[in-house]
């Protein structure tokens, strides 16, 4: 197109009359199709319908308590909200063009059902405090649910740890064999990380347990509303103290999305290990058929797709966090429409973590380990090197010197001078007693210190792991959950 050409702007068709906006009084024209297409959030925020109805019911009760609604009006609007709830539940709720978001859709329907009284629902309320209230209620339910699922995964890890008995495998640093560790110790290591995730979710839940309802568009209201009473009605621990902060604070979304990204990173690390463990090279674990996939072309394949996707999708969880933080960073007080962009990353992160935890929990719970392969790898003679050095330390030799003595034997063994066990037995400072440390299965028993990888420390760890699970469940129960 020639830039000099006069270009006539083609206005989109106007919406049907039924799609009247919430702000029609100030406007002579209706919204354009492209505006609606670009600004609509209904496709994803309709999942907050329960929370929107709960928030509206508490608001209506609050308005009646301070005389802004009569008892009759209150009951009419509450009944309409219940009807909407039934329609939503049954999937019979009909959305219309112009239902920009779930708040608009529900208020429209309530007005249809309740007549004039429905027009009072939005008294002393803005979608700005409404959406913040809904989202906090949604988080209270969903984050609690994620925490419960994580606990199930921790339990699956514990069960496999208990099943594993004294099976050991190489512990790695730099993915090089380092020292033998009990399989139970390795499995519980991941469970402890998930425990921190649960505790982070609980911290986030405590901090987000503040009701923004009553903050209005940004400044509160001239009407005699009682935000503390509606906060209590909704099961929030407290009400906001600053209306500007109340409508613009999305720290809780950022925290939640961080918590979920961190969970994703833990799941990704588990995924990476299982990809290795199930490979022919390691052969440490075999997946149950229900938790593995085959190949369309290679008949022999059994692939760990769950583990790979747990690793791959963690990138998306990190993306959700960075996108959200970037969206938030330049916003002046108070509400800005940019904030609508808080929902998709949050919903997506919750959904993806929920799916990943369920699939990985099943994968771990049903997998079979191959102790022979694990133990053969851990029985490599050089894995005893640190125990040999510590043997010399017990005899009074400074560790640095002991390290060099044993290192020289390892080097000689690698050069083909003899097996490490023979070289150790022949060394007068080490001898037959030290050589016993090189024998298969001995190494793992040597790690006796608190929190260590051997059988002696395991009992105490299992006990504190169980205490962690009990604490987590108790904290979740104690948390005054919505609903
Ligand atoms: N859908 C909007 C959001 O998610 C609701 C609030 C709209 N407020 C407004 N002033 N336009 O943020």
CSV table of C-alpha atoms and ligand atoms in Angstrom, one decimal:
chain,number,residue,atom,x,y,z
A,1,UNK,CA,0.0,0.0,0.0
A,2,UNK,CA,1.3,3.5,-0.9
A,3,UNK,CA,1.7,5.3,2.4
A,4,UNK,CA,0.4,8.5,0.8
A,5,UNK,CA,-2.8,6.9,-0.1
A,6,UNK,CA,-5.7,8.1,1.9
A,7,UNK,CA,-6.6,5.2,4.1
A,8,UNK,CA,-10.1,5.0,5.3
A,9,UNK,CA,-10.4,3.3,8.7
A,10,UNK,CA,-13.0,0.6,8.7
A,11,UNK,CA,-14.8,0.5,12.0
A,12,UNK,CA,-15.8,-3.0,13.2
A,13,UNK,CA,-19.4,-3.9,13.3
A,14,UNK,CA,-21.2,-3.0,16.5
A,15,UNK,CA,-22.3,-5.6,19.0
A,16,UNK,CA,-25.9,-6.6,19.4
A,17,UNK,CA,-27.9,-4.5,21.9
A,18,UNK,CA,-28.0,-7.3,24.5
A,19,UNK,CA,-24.2,-6.9,24.9
A,20,UNK,CA,-24.5,-3.7,26.8
A,21,UNK,CA,-21.3,-2.7,28.5
A,22,UNK,CA,-21.1,-1.9,32.2
A,23,UNK,CA,-20.1,1.6,31.3
A,24,UNK,CA,-22.7,2.4,28.6
A,25,UNK,CA,-24.0,5.5,30.4
A,26,UNK,CA,-20.9,7.5,29.5
A,27,UNK,CA,-20.6,6.2,26.0
A,28,UNK,CA,-22.7,6.9,22.9
A,29,UNK,CA,-21.1,4.2,20.8
A,30,UNK,CA,-20.8,0.5,21.6
A,31,UNK,CA,-17.5,-1.4,21.8
A,32,UNK,CA,-15.8,-2.5,18.6
A,33,UNK,CA,-15.4,-6.2,17.8
A,34,UNK,CA,-11.6,-5.9,17.8
A,35,UNK,CA,-11.7,-4.2,21.2
A,36,UNK,CA,-13.7,-7.0,22.7
A,37,UNK,CA,-11.6,-9.7,20.9
A,38,UNK,CA,-8.4,-8.1,22.3
A,39,UNK,CA,-9.6,-7.3,25.9
A,40,UNK,CA,-11.8,-10.3,26.7
A,41,UNK,CA,-10.6,-12.6,29.5
A,42,UNK,CA,-13.7,-14.8,29.8
A,43,UNK,CA,-12.1,-17.8,28.1
A,44,UNK,CA,-9.7,-18.2,31.0
A,45,UNK,CA,-11.2,-16.4,33.9
A,46,UNK,CA,-14.4,-18.3,33.9
A,47,UNK,CA,-12.7,-20.9,36.0
A,48,UNK,CA,-13.1,-18.4,38.9
A,49,UNK,CA,-16.9,-18.5,38.8
A,50,UNK,CA,-17.2,-20.2,42.2
A,51,UNK,CA,-15.0,-17.6,43.7
A,52,UNK,CA,-16.9,-14.8,42.0
A,53,UNK,CA,-20.2,-16.1,43.3
A,54,UNK,CA,-18.8,-16.6,46.8
A,55,UNK,CA,-17.4,-13.0,46.8
A,56,UNK,CA,-20.6,-11.6,45.5
A,57,UNK,CA,-22.7,-13.4,48.1
A,58,UNK,CA,-20.5,-12.1,50.9
A,59,UNK,CA,-20.7,-8.6,49.4
A,60,UNK,CA,-24.5,-8.8,49.2
A,61,UNK,CA,-24.8,-9.9,52.8
A,62,UNK,CA,-22.4,-7.1,53.7
A,63,UNK,CA,-24.5,-4.5,51.9
A,64,UNK,CA,-27.7,-5.7,53.7
A,65,UNK,CA,-26.0,-5.6,57.1
A,66,UNK,CA,-25.3,-1.9,56.6
A,67,UNK,CA,-28.7,-1.1,55.2
A,68,UNK,CA,-27.7,-0.7,51.6
A,69,UNK,CA,-30.0,-3.6,50.6
A,70,UNK,CA,-33.2,-4.6,52.2
A,71,UNK,CA,-33.5,-8.1,53.5
A,72,UNK,CA,-35.8,-8.9,50.6
A,73,UNK,CA,-33.4,-7.5,48.0
A,74,UNK,CA,-30.6,-9.4,49.7
A,75,UNK,CA,-32.5,-12.7,49.5
A,76,UNK,CA,-33.5,-12.0,45.9
A,77,UNK,CA,-29.9,-11.4,44.8
A,78,UNK,CA,-28.6,-14.3,46.9
A,79,UNK,CA,-31.2,-16.6,45.2
A,80,UNK,CA,-30.2,-15.3,41.8
A,81,UNK,CA,-26.5,-16.0,42.6
A,82,UNK,CA,-27.5,-19.5,43.7
A,83,UNK,CA,-29.3,-20.0,40.4
A,84,UNK,CA,-26.2,-18.9,38.5
A,85,UNK,CA,-24.2,-21.3,40.5
A,86,UNK,CA,-26.5,-24.1,39.6
A,87,UNK,CA,-26.4,-23.1,35.9
A,88,UNK,CA,-22.6,-22.9,36.0
A,89,UNK,CA,-22.3,-26.3,37.7
A,90,UNK,CA,-24.7,-27.9,35.2
A,91,UNK,CA,-23.0,-26.3,32.2
A,92,UNK,CA,-26.2,-24.6,31.2
A,93,UNK,CA,-25.1,-21.0,31.8
A,94,UNK,CA,-25.3,-19.1,28.5
A,95,UNK,CA,-22.6,-16.6,27.9
A,96,UNK,CA,-23.5,-13.8,25.5
A,97,UNK,CA,-21.4,-11.5,23.3
A,98,UNK,CA,-20.2,-8.7,25.5
A,99,UNK,CA,-19.5,-11.0,28.5
A,100,UNK,CA,-16.0,-9.6,28.8
A,101,UNK,CA,-15.0,-11.5,31.9
A,102,UNK,CA,-16.6,-13.8,34.4
A,103,UNK,CA,-17.6,-10.8,36.7
A,104,UNK,CA,-19.5,-9.2,33.9
A,105,UNK,CA,-21.2,-12.4,32.9
A,106,UNK,CA,-22.4,-13.2,36.4
A,107,UNK,CA,-23.6,-9.7,37.1
A,108,UNK,CA,-25.5,-9.7,33.8
A,109,UNK,CA,-27.2,-12.9,34.6
A,110,UNK,CA,-28.0,-11.9,38.2
A,111,UNK,CA,-29.6,-8.8,36.9
A,112,UNK,CA,-31.7,-10.8,34.4
A,113,UNK,CA,-32.8,-13.2,37.2
A,114,UNK,CA,-33.2,-10.7,40.1
A,115,UNK,CA,-34.6,-7.7,38.2
A,116,UNK,CA,-34.1,-4.3,39.9
A,117,UNK,CA,-32.5,-5.8,43.0
A,118,UNK,CA,-29.7,-7.2,40.8
A,119,UNK,CA,-28.8,-3.7,39.8
A,120,UNK,CA,-27.7,-3.1,43.4
A,121,UNK,CA,-25.2,-6.0,43.5
A,122,UNK,CA,-22.3,-3.8,42.3
A,123,UNK,CA,-22.9,-1.1,45.0
A,124,UNK,CA,-19.7,0.1,46.5
A,125,UNK,CA,-17.7,-2.5,44.5
A,126,UNK,CA,-15.5,-2.3,41.5
A,127,UNK,CA,-14.3,-5.2,39.3
A,128,UNK,CA,-10.9,-4.1,40.6
A,129,UNK,CA,-11.5,-5.2,44.2
A,130,UNK,CA,-13.8,-8.0,42.9
A,131,UNK,CA,-11.2,-9.6,40.7
A,132,UNK,CA,-8.5,-9.3,43.4
A,133,UNK,CA,-10.8,-11.0,45.9
A,134,UNK,CA,-11.7,-13.8,43.4
A,135,UNK,CA,-8.2,-14.5,42.6
A,136,UNK,CA,-7.1,-14.8,46.2
A,137,UNK,CA,-10.0,-17.1,46.9
A,138,UNK,CA,-9.0,-19.2,43.9
A,139,UNK,CA,-5.4,-19.4,45.1
A,140,UNK,CA,-6.5,-20.4,48.6
A,141,UNK,CA,-8.2,-23.5,47.2
A,142,UNK,CA,-5.9,-24.4,44.3
A,143,UNK,CA,-2.5,-23.9,46.1
A,144,UNK,CA,-3.8,-25.9,49.0
A,145,UNK,CA,-4.7,-28.6,46.4
A,146,UNK,CA,-1.2,-28.5,44.9
A,147,UNK,CA,0.3,-28.8,48.4
A,148,UNK,CA,-1.8,-31.9,49.0
A,149,UNK,CA,-0.7,-33.5,45.8
A,150,UNK,CA,2.9,-32.8,46.6
A,151,UNK,CA,2.4,-34.6,49.9
A,152,UNK,CA,1.2,-37.6,48.0
A,153,UNK,CA,4.3,-37.5,45.9
A,154,UNK,CA,6.4,-37.3,49.0
A,155,UNK,CA,4.6,-40.3,50.3
A,156,UNK,CA,5.2,-42.2,47.1
A,157,UNK,CA,8.9,-41.5,47.4
A,158,UNK,CA,8.9,-42.6,51.0
A,159,UNK,CA,7.1,-45.9,50.1
A,160,UNK,CA,9.6,-46.7,47.5
A,161,UNK,CA,12.4,-45.7,49.9
A,162,UNK,CA,11.0,-48.2,52.5
A,163,UNK,CA,10.7,-50.9,49.8
A,164,UNK,CA,14.2,-50.3,48.6
A,165,UNK,CA,15.7,-51.7,51.9
A,166,UNK,CA,19.5,-51.8,51.8
A,167,UNK,CA,19.8,-51.4,48.0
A,168,UNK,CA,22.5,-48.9,47.2
A,169,UNK,CA,23.7,-47.1,44.1
A,170,UNK,CA,26.5,-44.7,43.2
A,171,UNK,CA,26.0,-41.2,44.6
A,172,UNK,CA,27.3,-38.7,42.0
A,173,UNK,CA,29.0,-35.4,41.9
A,174,UNK,CA,29.5,-33.8,38.5
A,175,UNK,CA,27.6,-36.9,37.3
A,176,UNK,CA,30.8,-38.9,38.1
A,177,UNK,CA,30.6,-41.8,40.6
A,178,UNK,CA,31.5,-40.4,44.0
A,179,UNK,CA,30.4,-42.5,47.0
A,180,UNK,CA,27.8,-45.2,47.4
A,181,UNK,CA,24.4,-44.1,48.8
A,182,UNK,CA,21.3,-46.0,49.8
A,183,UNK,CA,18.6,-45.8,47.2
A,184,UNK,CA,16.2,-44.9,50.0
A,185,UNK,CA,18.5,-41.9,50.9
A,186,UNK,CA,18.5,-40.8,47.2
A,187,UNK,CA,14.7,-41.0,46.9
A,188,UNK,CA,14.1,-39.2,50.2
A,189,UNK,CA,16.4,-36.4,49.0
A,190,UNK,CA,13.9,-35.4,46.4
A,191,UNK,CA,11.1,-35.7,49.1
A,192,UNK,CA,12.9,-33.1,51.3
A,193,UNK,CA,13.0,-30.7,48.4
A,194,UNK,CA,9.2,-31.2,47.9
A,195,UNK,CA,8.8,-30.5,51.6
A,196,UNK,CA,10.3,-27.1,51.1
A,197,UNK,CA,7.9,-26.5,48.2
A,198,UNK,CA,4.9,-27.4,50.5
A,199,UNK,CA,6.2,-25.0,53.1
A,200,UNK,CA,6.7,-22.3,50.6
A,201,UNK,CA,3.1,-22.7,49.4
A,202,UNK,CA,1.9,-22.5,52.9
A,203,UNK,CA,3.8,-19.3,53.5
A,204,UNK,CA,2.4,-17.9,50.3
A,205,UNK,CA,-1.1,-18.9,51.5
A,206,UNK,CA,-0.6,-17.2,54.8
A,207,UNK,CA,0.5,-13.9,53.2
A,208,UNK,CA,-2.3,-13.9,50.6
A,209,UNK,CA,-5.0,-14.5,53.1
A,210,UNK,CA,-6.1,-10.8,53.0
A,211,UNK,CA,-9.5,-9.6,51.6
A,212,UNK,CA,-9.3,-6.7,49.1
A,213,UNK,CA,-13.1,-6.5,49.0
A,214,UNK,CA,-14.3,-3.0,49.9
A,215,UNK,CA,-11.3,-1.3,48.3
A,216,UNK,CA,-13.6,-0.3,45.4
A,217,UNK,CA,-12.0,0.9,42.2
A,218,UNK,CA,-9.0,2.3,44.1
A,219,UNK,CA,-10.0,4.4,47.1
A,220,UNK,CA,-12.7,2.7,49.1
A,221,UNK,CA,-16.2,4.1,49.2
A,222,UNK,CA,-18.4,6.9,50.6
A,223,UNK,CA,-21.0,4.2,51.5
A,224,UNK,CA,-20.8,2.6,55.0
A,225,UNK,CA,-19.4,-0.8,53.9
A,226,UNK,CA,-17.5,-3.0,56.4
A,227,UNK,CA,-14.5,-4.7,54.7
A,228,UNK,CA,-13.6,-6.5,57.9
A,229,UNK,CA,-17.0,-8.2,58.1
A,230,UNK,CA,-16.9,-9.3,54.5
A,231,UNK,CA,-13.4,-10.6,55.0
A,232,UNK,CA,-14.5,-12.7,57.9
A,233,UNK,CA,-17.6,-13.9,55.9
A,234,UNK,CA,-15.3,-15.1,53.1
A,235,UNK,CA,-12.9,-16.8,55.5
A,236,UNK,CA,-10.0,-14.5,55.0
A,237,UNK,CA,-7.7,-14.0,58.0
A,238,UNK,CA,-7.9,-10.2,57.7
A,239,UNK,CA,-9.0,-7.2,55.5
A,240,UNK,CA,-6.8,-4.9,53.6
A,241,UNK,CA,-5.4,-1.7,55.2
A,242,UNK,CA,-4.7,0.4,52.1
A,243,UNK,CA,-7.2,0.4,49.2
A,244,UNK,CA,-4.6,1.3,46.5
A,245,UNK,CA,-2.4,-1.6,47.6
A,246,UNK,CA,-5.4,-3.9,47.9
A,247,UNK,CA,-6.5,-3.5,44.2
A,248,UNK,CA,-3.0,-3.4,42.7
A,249,UNK,CA,-1.1,-6.0,44.8
A,250,UNK,CA,-0.2,-9.1,42.8
A,251,UNK,CA,2.7,-10.1,44.9
A,252,UNK,CA,0.7,-13.2,45.8
A,253,UNK,CA,0.4,-14.2,42.2
A,254,UNK,CA,4.1,-13.7,41.6
A,255,UNK,CA,4.9,-15.7,44.8
A,256,UNK,CA,2.6,-18.5,43.8
A,257,UNK,CA,4.0,-18.6,40.3
A,258,UNK,CA,7.5,-18.7,41.8
A,259,UNK,CA,6.6,-21.5,44.1
A,260,UNK,CA,5.2,-23.4,41.2
A,261,UNK,CA,8.3,-22.7,39.0
A,262,UNK,CA,10.5,-24.0,41.9
A,263,UNK,CA,8.3,-27.1,42.1
A,264,UNK,CA,8.8,-27.4,38.3
A,265,UNK,CA,12.5,-27.2,38.7
A,266,UNK,CA,12.5,-30.0,41.4
A,267,UNK,CA,10.3,-32.1,39.1
A,268,UNK,CA,12.6,-31.4,36.2
A,269,UNK,CA,15.6,-32.6,38.2
A,270,UNK,CA,13.7,-35.8,39.1
A,271,UNK,CA,12.8,-36.2,35.5
A,272,UNK,CA,16.4,-35.8,34.3
A,273,UNK,CA,17.5,-38.5,36.7
A,274,UNK,CA,14.8,-40.9,35.6
A,275,UNK,CA,15.7,-40.4,32.0
A,276,UNK,CA,19.2,-41.5,32.9
A,277,UNK,CA,18.1,-44.3,35.2
A,278,UNK,CA,15.8,-45.9,32.6
A,279,UNK,CA,18.5,-45.7,29.8
A,280,UNK,CA,20.3,-48.8,28.7
A,281,UNK,CA,23.5,-47.2,29.9
A,282,UNK,CA,22.3,-46.9,33.5
A,283,UNK,CA,19.6,-49.5,33.6
A,284,UNK,CA,18.8,-48.6,37.2
A,285,UNK,CA,15.0,-48.5,36.8
A,286,UNK,CA,12.2,-50.0,34.7
A,287,UNK,CA,9.0,-48.0,34.1
A,288,UNK,CA,5.6,-49.6,34.4
A,289,UNK,CA,3.9,-49.9,31.0
A,290,UNK,CA,1.3,-47.4,32.1
A,291,UNK,CA,3.8,-44.7,32.7
A,292,UNK,CA,6.0,-45.2,29.6
A,293,UNK,CA,5.5,-44.7,25.9
A,294,UNK,CA,6.6,-46.7,22.8
A,295,UNK,CA,7.9,-45.6,19.5
A,296,UNK,CA,5.9,-45.4,16.3
A,297,UNK,CA,8.8,-46.8,14.3
A,298,UNK,CA,11.3,-48.5,16.7
A,299,UNK,CA,9.6,-51.6,18.0
A,300,UNK,CA,12.0,-52.1,20.9
A,301,UNK,CA,11.6,-48.7,22.5
A,302,UNK,CA,10.2,-47.9,25.9
A,303,UNK,CA,10.5,-44.2,26.5
A,304,UNK,CA,10.3,-42.1,29.7
A,305,UNK,CA,8.1,-39.3,28.2
A,306,UNK,CA,6.7,-38.2,31.6
A,307,UNK,CA,10.1,-37.6,32.9
A,308,UNK,CA,11.2,-35.8,29.8
A,309,UNK,CA,8.1,-33.5,29.8
A,310,UNK,CA,8.6,-32.8,33.5
A,311,UNK,CA,12.0,-31.6,32.5
A,312,UNK,CA,10.8,-29.8,29.4
A,313,UNK,CA,7.8,-28.0,30.8
A,314,UNK,CA,9.7,-26.5,33.6
A,315,UNK,CA,10.9,-24.0,31.0
A,316,UNK,CA,7.3,-22.9,30.6
A,317,UNK,CA,6.9,-22.4,34.4
A,318,UNK,CA,10.0,-20.2,34.5
A,319,UNK,CA,8.6,-18.3,31.5
A,320,UNK,CA,5.3,-17.7,33.3
A,321,UNK,CA,7.2,-16.2,36.2
A,322,UNK,CA,9.5,-13.9,34.2
A,323,UNK,CA,6.6,-12.8,32.0
A,324,UNK,CA,4.5,-12.0,35.1
A,325,UNK,CA,7.3,-10.1,36.8
A,326,UNK,CA,8.0,-8.0,33.7
A,327,UNK,CA,4.3,-7.2,33.4
A,328,UNK,CA,4.2,-6.0,37.0
A,329,UNK,CA,7.3,-3.9,37.1
A,330,UNK,CA,6.2,-0.6,35.5
A,331,UNK,CA,2.7,-0.3,36.9
A,332,UNK,CA,1.8,3.0,38.6
A,333,UNK,CA,-0.8,2.8,41.4
A,334,UNK,CA,-3.4,1.5,41.4
A,335,UNK,CA,-5.3,-0.9,39.1
A,336,UNK,CA,-4.2,-1.1,35.5
A,337,UNK,CA,-5.6,-3.4,32.9
A,338,UNK,CA,-2.2,-4.9,32.5
A,339,UNK,CA,-3.1,-6.8,35.7
A,340,UNK,CA,-5.5,-9.0,33.8
A,341,UNK,CA,-2.3,-10.6,32.4
A,342,UNK,CA,-1.8,-12.1,35.9
A,343,UNK,CA,-4.2,-14.9,35.3
A,344,UNK,CA,-3.0,-17.0,32.4
A,345,UNK,CA,0.5,-17.6,33.8
A,346,UNK,CA,-1.0,-18.5,37.2
A,347,UNK,CA,-3.7,-20.8,35.9
A,348,UNK,CA,-1.2,-22.4,33.5
A,349,UNK,CA,1.4,-23.0,36.2
A,350,UNK,CA,-1.1,-24.5,38.6
A,351,UNK,CA,-2.5,-26.7,35.8
A,352,UNK,CA,0.9,-27.9,34.6
A,353,UNK,CA,2.3,-28.6,38.0
A,354,UNK,CA,-0.9,-30.5,38.9
A,355,UNK,CA,-0.6,-32.7,35.8
A,356,UNK,CA,3.2,-33.2,36.3
A,357,UNK,CA,2.9,-34.2,39.9
A,358,UNK,CA,0.2,-36.7,39.2
A,359,UNK,CA,2.1,-38.3,36.3
A,360,UNK,CA,5.4,-38.4,38.1
A,361,UNK,CA,3.9,-39.7,41.3
A,362,UNK,CA,2.4,-42.6,39.4
A,363,UNK,CA,5.6,-43.2,37.5
A,364,UNK,CA,7.7,-43.4,40.7
A,365,UNK,CA,5.1,-45.4,42.6
A,366,UNK,CA,4.9,-48.1,39.9
A,367,UNK,CA,8.5,-48.3,38.8
A,368,UNK,CA,10.8,-51.3,39.5
A,369,UNK,CA,14.4,-50.8,40.5
A,370,UNK,CA,17.2,-53.0,39.3
A,371,UNK,CA,19.4,-53.4,42.4
A,372,UNK,CA,22.0,-55.5,40.6
A,373,UNK,CA,22.8,-52.8,38.1
A,374,UNK,CA,22.8,-50.0,40.8
A,375,UNK,CA,25.0,-52.0,43.1
A,376,UNK,CA,27.4,-53.2,40.4
A,377,UNK,CA,28.0,-49.6,39.5
A,378,UNK,CA,28.5,-48.6,43.1
A,379,UNK,CA,30.9,-51.5,43.8
A,380,UNK,CA,33.6,-50.1,41.5
A,381,UNK,CA,36.7,-50.3,43.7
A,382,UNK,CA,37.6,-46.6,43.4
A,383,UNK,CA,34.3,-45.7,45.2
A,384,UNK,CA,36.0,-46.8,48.4
A,385,UNK,CA,38.8,-44.1,48.0
A,386,UNK,CA,37.3,-41.7,50.6
A,387,UNK,CA,36.7,-44.5,53.1
A,388,UNK,CA,40.4,-45.5,52.7
A,389,UNK,CA,41.5,-41.9,53.3
A,390,UNK,CA,39.2,-41.8,56.4
A,391,UNK,CA,40.7,-45.1,57.6
A,392,UNK,CA,44.1,-43.4,57.6
A,393,UNK,CA,42.7,-40.3,59.3
A,394,UNK,CA,41.4,-42.6,62.1
A,395,UNK,CA,45.0,-43.8,62.5
A,396,UNK,CA,46.1,-40.2,63.0
A,397,UNK,CA,47.2,-39.2,59.5
A,398,UNK,CA,46.3,-35.7,58.4
A,399,UNK,CA,43.5,-35.9,55.8
A,400,UNK,CA,45.4,-34.0,53.1
A,401,UNK,CA,48.2,-36.6,53.3
A,402,UNK,CA,45.8,-39.5,53.4
A,403,UNK,CA,44.1,-38.1,50.3
A,404,UNK,CA,47.4,-38.2,48.5
A,405,UNK,CA,48.3,-41.7,49.7
A,406,UNK,CA,45.0,-43.1,48.4
A,407,UNK,CA,45.1,-41.0,45.3
A,408,UNK,CA,48.4,-42.6,44.4
A,409,UNK,CA,46.9,-46.1,44.8
A,410,UNK,CA,44.0,-45.2,42.6
A,411,UNK,CA,46.3,-43.8,39.9
A,412,UNK,CA,48.4,-47.0,40.1
A,413,UNK,CA,45.3,-49.1,39.7
A,414,UNK,CA,44.2,-47.1,36.7
A,415,UNK,CA,47.6,-47.5,35.2
A,416,UNK,CA,47.2,-51.3,35.4
A,417,UNK,CA,49.7,-52.0,38.3
A,418,UNK,CA,47.1,-54.1,40.1
A,419,UNK,CA,43.6,-54.0,41.5
A,420,UNK,CA,43.0,-51.4,44.2
A,421,UNK,CA,42.1,-54.0,46.8
A,422,UNK,CA,45.5,-55.7,46.2
A,423,UNK,CA,47.5,-52.5,46.3
A,424,UNK,CA,45.7,-51.4,49.5
A,425,UNK,CA,46.3,-54.8,51.1
A,426,UNK,CA,50.0,-54.6,50.2
A,427,UNK,CA,50.5,-51.1,51.6
A,428,UNK,CA,51.8,-51.4,55.2
A,429,UNK,CA,49.9,-48.2,56.3
A,430,UNK,CA,46.6,-49.6,54.9
A,431,UNK,CA,46.8,-53.4,54.9
A,432,UNK,CA,44.2,-56.1,55.1
A,433,UNK,CA,41.9,-54.2,57.5
A,434,UNK,CA,41.6,-51.3,55.0
A,435,UNK,CA,41.3,-53.7,52.1
A,436,UNK,CA,38.0,-54.9,53.6
A,437,UNK,CA,36.6,-51.4,52.9
A,438,UNK,CA,36.9,-52.0,49.2
A,439,UNK,CA,34.7,-55.1,49.3
A,440,UNK,CA,31.3,-54.8,47.7
A,441,UNK,CA,28.6,-53.4,49.9
A,442,UNK,CA,30.8,-52.2,52.6
A,443,UNK,CA,31.2,-48.6,51.5
A,444,UNK,CA,27.5,-47.6,52.0
A,445,UNK,CA,27.6,-48.8,55.6
A,446,UNK,CA,30.4,-46.4,56.4
A,447,UNK,CA,28.3,-43.2,56.1
A,448,UNK,CA,27.1,-43.2,59.7
A,449,UNK,CA,26.9,-39.5,60.5
A,450,UNK,CA,23.6,-37.7,61.0
A,451,UNK,CA,21.8,-37.2,57.7
A,452,UNK,CA,24.3,-39.5,56.0
A,453,UNK,CA,23.7,-41.9,53.2
A,454,UNK,CA,24.1,-45.2,55.1
A,455,UNK,CA,21.7,-47.6,56.9
A,456,UNK,CA,22.7,-46.4,60.4
A,457,UNK,CA,21.4,-42.8,59.9
A,458,UNK,CA,18.4,-43.9,57.9
A,459,UNK,CA,16.1,-44.7,60.8
A,460,UNK,CA,16.3,-41.1,62.2
A,461,UNK,CA,15.8,-39.7,58.7
A,462,UNK,CA,12.7,-41.8,58.1
A,463,UNK,CA,11.3,-40.6,61.4
A,464,UNK,CA,11.9,-36.9,60.7
A,465,UNK,CA,10.6,-37.4,57.1
A,466,UNK,CA,7.4,-38.8,58.6
A,467,UNK,CA,7.2,-35.9,61.0
A,468,UNK,CA,7.6,-33.5,58.1
A,469,UNK,CA,4.6,-35.1,56.4
A,470,UNK,CA,2.5,-35.0,59.5
A,471,UNK,CA,3.4,-31.3,60.1
A,472,UNK,CA,2.5,-30.5,56.5
A,473,UNK,CA,-0.9,-32.1,56.7
A,474,UNK,CA,-1.6,-30.5,60.0
A,475,UNK,CA,-0.6,-27.0,58.7
A,476,UNK,CA,-2.9,-27.5,55.7
A,477,UNK,CA,-5.7,-28.5,58.0
A,478,UNK,CA,-5.1,-25.6,60.3
A,479,UNK,CA,-5.1,-23.1,57.4
A,480,UNK,CA,-8.6,-21.8,57.4
A,481,UNK,CA,-9.4,-22.8,53.9
A,482,UNK,CA,-12.1,-21.2,51.9
A,483,UNK,CA,-15.2,-23.3,51.2
B,1,LIG,N1,-11.0,-8.8,33.7
B,1,LIG,C1,-10.3,-7.7,34.5
B,1,LIG,C2,-9.0,-8.3,35.1
B,1,LIG,O1,-8.8,-9.4,35.1
B,1,LIG,C3,-11.3,-7.4,35.6
B,1,LIG,C4,-11.1,-6.0,36.1
B,1,LIG,C5,-11.4,-5.0,35.1
B,1,LIG,N2,-11.3,-3.7,35.6
B,1,LIG,C6,-11.4,-2.6,34.8
B,1,LIG,N3,-11.2,-1.5,35.4
B,1,LIG,N4,-11.4,-2.7,33.6
B,1,LIG,O2,-8.2,-7.6,35.7
